[in-house]
Short mmCIF file of C-alpha atoms in Angstrom, two decimals:
data_model
loop_
_atom_site.label_atom_id
_atom_site.label_comp_id
_atom_site.label_asym_id
_atom_site.label_seq_id
_atom_site.Cartn_x
_atom_site.Cartn_y
_atom_site.Cartn_z
CA UNK A 26 -45.51 106.53 -21.83
CA UNK A 27 -41.76 107.37 -20.52
CA UNK A 28 -41.06 109.10 -23.18
CA UNK A 29 -45.24 111.32 -23.66
CA UNK A 30 -44.19 111.94 -19.90
CA UNK A 31 -40.43 113.25 -20.62
CA UNK A 32 -41.90 114.75 -23.60
CA UNK A 33 -45.45 117.18 -20.90
CA UNK A 34 -42.15 117.81 -18.62
CA UNK A 35 -39.85 119.26 -20.68
CA UNK A 36 -43.10 121.13 -22.41
CA UNK A 37 -43.57 122.95 -19.43
CA UNK A 38 -40.00 123.38 -17.73
CA UNK A 39 -39.22 125.91 -21.29
CA UNK A 40 -43.07 126.64 -21.02
CA UNK A 41 -42.37 128.44 -18.13
CA UNK A 42 -38.73 130.09 -18.93
CA UNK A 43 -40.64 131.29 -22.33
CA UNK A 44 -43.01 133.00 -20.16
CA UNK A 45 -41.28 135.71 -19.26
CA UNK A 46 -40.76 136.92 -22.85
CA UNK A 47 -44.40 135.49 -24.09
CA UNK A 48 -46.07 138.74 -25.57
CA UNK A 49 -50.25 137.56 -26.31
CA UNK A 50 -51.03 139.22 -29.49
CA UNK A 51 -54.41 140.36 -29.66
CA UNK A 52 -55.65 139.72 -33.05
CA UNK A 53 -56.51 136.80 -33.37
CA UNK A 54 -53.68 134.41 -35.44
CA UNK A 55 -54.90 131.51 -37.27
CA UNK A 56 -52.77 129.26 -39.73
CA UNK A 57 -53.91 126.67 -42.21
CA UNK A 58 -51.19 124.72 -43.25
CA UNK A 59 -50.49 121.81 -46.35
CA UNK A 60 -47.50 119.89 -45.16
CA UNK A 61 -46.23 121.71 -41.73
CA UNK A 62 -48.16 121.70 -38.27
CA UNK A 63 -49.69 124.79 -36.94
CA UNK A 64 -46.93 126.27 -34.03
CA UNK A 65 -50.21 127.29 -31.47
CA UNK A 66 -52.25 124.73 -29.76
CA UNK A 67 -55.90 124.35 -30.16
CA UNK A 68 -57.38 126.38 -27.12
CA UNK A 69 -58.35 124.23 -24.06
CA UNK A 70 -61.31 121.69 -24.75
CA UNK A 71 -61.46 122.63 -28.71
CA UNK A 72 -61.01 119.66 -30.57
CA UNK A 73 -59.67 119.40 -34.28
CA UNK A 74 -59.81 116.91 -37.31
CA UNK A 75 -55.59 117.34 -38.17
CA UNK A 76 -52.64 116.11 -39.16
CA UNK A 77 -50.53 115.10 -36.15
CA UNK A 78 -46.96 116.49 -35.84
CA UNK A 79 -45.64 113.82 -37.10
CA UNK A 80 -47.85 112.89 -39.67
CA UNK A 81 -46.84 112.76 -43.19
CA UNK A 82 -49.02 115.17 -45.55
CA UNK A 83 -48.89 111.47 -47.50
CA UNK A 84 -50.47 109.52 -45.46
CA UNK A 85 -54.13 108.99 -46.25
CA UNK A 86 -56.27 111.92 -45.46
CA UNK A 87 -58.91 109.44 -43.02
CA UNK A 88 -55.23 109.23 -40.99
CA UNK A 89 -55.81 112.47 -39.86
CA UNK A 90 -55.98 112.64 -36.02
CA UNK A 91 -58.18 113.55 -33.84
CA UNK A 92 -57.02 116.52 -31.41
CA UNK A 93 -58.25 118.35 -28.09
CA UNK A 94 -56.66 121.29 -26.24
CA UNK A 95 -56.10 120.51 -23.02
CA UNK A 96 -54.16 123.13 -20.96
CA UNK A 97 -53.45 126.55 -22.87
CA UNK A 98 -50.52 125.58 -24.72
CA UNK A 99 -51.15 121.97 -24.91
CA UNK A 100 -52.76 119.22 -27.20
CA UNK A 101 -52.93 116.07 -27.87
CA UNK A 102 -54.00 113.72 -30.19
CA UNK A 103 -54.97 110.18 -31.52
CA UNK A 104 -55.35 108.25 -34.45
CA UNK A 105 -58.74 106.93 -34.66
CA UNK A 106 -57.99 104.75 -38.17
CA UNK A 107 -54.82 103.09 -36.54
CA UNK A 108 -56.77 100.92 -34.15
CA UNK A 109 -59.04 99.96 -36.99
CA UNK A 110 -57.70 98.58 -39.60
CA UNK A 111 -54.59 97.82 -37.86
CA UNK A 112 -54.26 95.04 -34.91
CA UNK A 113 -52.35 95.34 -32.07
CA UNK A 114 -52.12 99.47 -33.22
CA UNK A 115 -51.96 101.86 -30.87
CA UNK A 116 -50.88 105.52 -31.01
CA UNK A 117 -50.93 108.77 -29.42
CA UNK A 118 -49.83 112.54 -29.93
CA UNK A 119 -49.36 115.76 -28.01
CA UNK A 120 -47.78 118.93 -29.09
CA UNK A 121 -46.13 122.37 -26.90
CA UNK A 122 -46.68 125.88 -27.72
CA UNK A 123 -43.81 127.15 -26.01
CA UNK A 124 -43.07 131.25 -27.53
CA UNK A 125 -45.95 132.89 -28.03
CA UNK A 126 -45.25 136.47 -29.61
CA UNK A 127 -46.92 139.05 -31.94
CA UNK A 128 -44.27 137.92 -34.78
CA UNK A 129 -43.18 134.55 -34.04
CA UNK A 130 -44.54 131.37 -32.36
CA UNK A 131 -41.99 127.94 -32.28
CA UNK A 132 -44.30 125.04 -31.33
CA UNK A 133 -42.71 121.04 -30.84
CA UNK A 134 -44.26 117.95 -31.58
CA UNK A 135 -43.82 114.21 -30.37
CA UNK A 136 -46.32 111.66 -32.19
CA UNK A 137 -45.89 107.76 -31.50
CA UNK A 138 -48.01 105.03 -32.92
CA UNK A 139 -47.03 101.07 -32.63
CA UNK A 140 -48.04 98.63 -35.22
CA UNK A 141 -48.28 95.02 -34.47
CA UNK A 142 -45.54 92.23 -36.57
CA UNK A 143 -44.32 88.53 -36.71
CA UNK A 144 -41.23 87.48 -36.33
CA UNK A 145 -40.73 83.88 -38.11
CA UNK A 146 -38.91 81.13 -38.07
CA UNK A 147 -38.58 78.47 -40.05
CA UNK A 148 -42.37 79.37 -40.89
CA UNK A 149 -43.08 79.32 -37.03
CA UNK A 150 -44.08 82.77 -35.40
CA UNK A 151 -41.77 82.93 -32.67
CA UNK A 152 -43.02 86.76 -31.62
CA UNK A 153 -45.22 89.60 -32.64
CA UNK A 154 -43.10 92.49 -31.39
CA UNK A 155 -44.33 95.83 -32.31
CA UNK A 156 -43.12 98.30 -35.47
CA UNK A 157 -42.47 101.22 -33.93
CA UNK A 158 -42.56 105.23 -35.55
CA UNK A 159 -41.13 107.76 -33.26
CA UNK A 160 -42.18 111.36 -34.91
CA UNK A 161 -40.00 115.06 -33.15
CA UNK A 162 -41.33 118.13 -34.71
CA UNK A 163 -40.15 121.54 -34.07
CA UNK A 164 -42.60 124.54 -35.99
CA UNK A 165 -42.34 127.70 -36.49
CA UNK A 166 -44.58 130.40 -37.22
CA UNK A 167 -43.81 133.86 -38.61
CA UNK A 168 -45.95 136.78 -39.53
CA UNK A 169 -43.93 139.55 -41.17
CA UNK A 170 -44.33 143.34 -40.12
CA UNK A 171 -44.15 144.18 -43.94
CA UNK A 172 -47.39 142.35 -44.40
CA UNK A 173 -50.11 141.17 -41.84
CA UNK A 174 -51.85 138.99 -44.00
CA UNK A 175 -48.98 136.59 -44.42
CA UNK A 176 -47.29 133.29 -42.45
CA UNK A 177 -45.06 131.97 -43.18
CA UNK A 178 -44.12 127.97 -41.39
CA UNK A 179 -41.30 126.59 -41.63
CA UNK A 180 -40.36 122.78 -39.99
CA UNK A 181 -38.31 119.80 -40.09
CA UNK A 182 -39.33 116.79 -38.83
CA UNK A 183 -36.88 113.63 -37.34
CA UNK A 184 -38.97 110.25 -38.01
CA UNK A 185 -37.21 106.80 -36.97
CA UNK A 186 -38.66 103.48 -36.77
CA UNK A 187 -37.74 100.15 -35.00
CA UNK A 188 -38.97 96.53 -33.87
CA UNK A 189 -39.38 97.31 -30.71
CA UNK A 190 -38.18 92.59 -29.94
CA UNK A 191 -36.70 90.83 -27.64
CA UNK A 192 -33.84 89.31 -29.62
CA UNK A 193 -31.22 92.48 -29.68
CA UNK A 194 -30.03 92.40 -33.48
CA UNK A 195 -33.38 92.82 -34.75
CA UNK A 196 -33.53 95.65 -33.02
CA UNK A 197 -30.55 97.60 -34.26
CA UNK A 198 -30.37 96.08 -37.66
CA UNK A 199 -34.57 97.96 -38.30
CA UNK A 200 -33.38 101.19 -36.29
CA UNK A 201 -33.47 103.61 -39.13
CA UNK A 202 -34.30 107.55 -38.94
CA UNK A 203 -34.98 110.51 -42.09
CA UNK A 204 -35.60 113.97 -41.80
CA UNK A 205 -38.35 115.78 -43.64
CA UNK A 206 -38.51 119.38 -44.51
CA UNK A 207 -40.56 122.20 -45.30
CA UNK A 208 -42.43 125.89 -45.74
CA UNK A 209 -46.20 127.05 -45.94
CA UNK A 210 -46.79 130.13 -46.89
CA UNK A 211 -50.41 130.89 -45.66
CA UNK A 212 -51.64 134.25 -47.22
CA UNK A 213 -55.23 135.98 -46.26
CA UNK A 214 -56.87 136.25 -49.35
CA UNK A 215 -60.07 137.36 -47.72
CA UNK A 216 -62.41 138.92 -44.28
CA UNK A 217 -62.50 134.84 -43.21
CA UNK A 218 -60.28 132.77 -45.98
CA UNK A 219 -56.94 132.06 -47.12
CA UNK A 220 -54.64 130.64 -49.40
CA UNK A 221 -52.19 128.48 -48.51
CA UNK A 222 -48.80 127.58 -50.96
CA UNK A 223 -46.50 124.64 -49.65
CA UNK A 224 -43.02 122.82 -50.72
CA UNK A 225 -41.76 119.93 -49.06
CA UNK A 226 -39.16 116.70 -49.07
CA UNK A 227 -41.44 114.02 -47.50
CA UNK A 228 -41.65 110.38 -47.41
CA UNK A 229 -43.65 108.52 -50.09
CA UNK A 230 -46.19 107.09 -48.05
CA UNK A 231 -45.63 108.51 -44.81
CA UNK A 232 -46.14 105.23 -42.09
CA UNK A 233 -42.67 104.72 -41.60
CA UNK A 234 -38.71 106.06 -41.89
CA UNK A 235 -38.82 103.29 -44.59
CA UNK A 236 -39.66 104.65 -47.77
CA UNK A 237 -38.26 106.92 -50.43
CA UNK A 238 -37.57 110.68 -49.99
CA UNK A 239 -39.67 112.72 -52.77
CA UNK A 240 -40.11 116.56 -52.51
CA UNK A 241 -43.67 117.78 -53.60
CA UNK A 242 -45.60 120.86 -53.74
CA UNK A 243 -49.29 122.01 -52.81
CA UNK A 244 -52.07 124.07 -52.02
CA UNK A 245 -54.89 124.71 -49.92
CA UNK A 246 -57.99 126.95 -49.32
CA UNK A 247 -59.62 127.28 -45.79
CA UNK A 248 -62.61 129.38 -44.00
CA UNK A 249 -63.42 130.15 -41.18
CA UNK A 250 -66.66 129.37 -39.63
CA UNK A 251 -66.61 130.10 -35.71
CA UNK A 252 -69.39 128.23 -33.38
CA UNK A 253 -69.75 126.00 -36.33
CA UNK A 254 -69.87 121.49 -36.91
CA UNK A 255 -67.36 122.40 -38.93
CA UNK A 256 -65.18 126.75 -37.49
CA UNK A 257 -62.60 125.49 -39.97
CA UNK A 258 -62.71 124.12 -43.07
CA UNK A 259 -59.34 123.17 -45.33
CA UNK A 260 -59.28 121.42 -48.15
CA UNK A 261 -56.21 121.16 -50.32
CA UNK A 262 -53.94 119.23 -53.06
CA UNK A 263 -50.26 117.85 -52.61
CA UNK A 264 -48.27 116.76 -56.11
CA UNK A 265 -45.39 114.40 -56.04
CA UNK A 266 -43.21 115.36 -59.66
CA UNK A 267 -41.14 111.95 -58.64
CA UNK A 268 -44.00 109.72 -58.58
CA UNK A 269 -46.86 111.78 -59.80
CA UNK A 270 -49.07 111.08 -57.43
CA UNK A 271 -51.49 113.60 -56.47
CA UNK A 272 -53.49 113.76 -52.96
CA UNK A 273 -56.40 115.48 -51.69
CA UNK A 274 -56.04 117.13 -47.96
CA UNK A 275 -58.49 117.52 -45.81
CA UNK A 276 -58.50 119.19 -42.14
CA UNK A 277 -61.35 120.96 -39.91
CA UNK A 278 -62.18 122.49 -36.28
CA UNK A 279 -64.99 121.79 -34.22
CA UNK A 280 -67.82 124.38 -33.12
CA UNK A 281 -64.95 126.71 -32.51
CA UNK A 282 -65.57 129.86 -31.15
#
């Protein structure tokens, strides 16, 4: 909770400094990512079903976050599936859109997920600490002047995990961090349709930093349907050559205006 409060304070501090240079574009900005996340937050009271900033495309699509815009540039969310499948699990994600301009947007996301674990000694459970996963992501959306139909979105995510044990040695030996990175390139093919190509260097399963890192490529098709229940459906596929895994992707917003 202290990390969440600190992040929100930092978000609004940076936003207040960046606000002097912000130029809100007249044209509506729509970005539908595969491996990254949008540097724009959801509008206030708008809901979406999408990957969290610290999540991973290799996670099952049912582990997307249910997110909501709580302020014009602040978005929060949680992954409902973890509560249903993992006893003692809890999680949250928060994203702040620090800069918003004609050609460039910048956002930072923070995610924390806790899974209940067990420490045994001589076959007996002596402690049930949490396995903690924390992710911090910096994301950018860039719309070049030379083609208004193109949006490019590089990102980097720092993922750290540890066992929140009362035993200091367990914490030290379990602490590990990894860095993920990637790039989405979106192209508008029709008035309300987009194709997104993606490259990513990501964790194998996306649920902890103790996993092998692999490189993959992805493709997604998206459509904008204002005021419909599924307003911005996006379906895609992501393939990892090293493991020969193929994953199917799904996300949407709800009743987007």
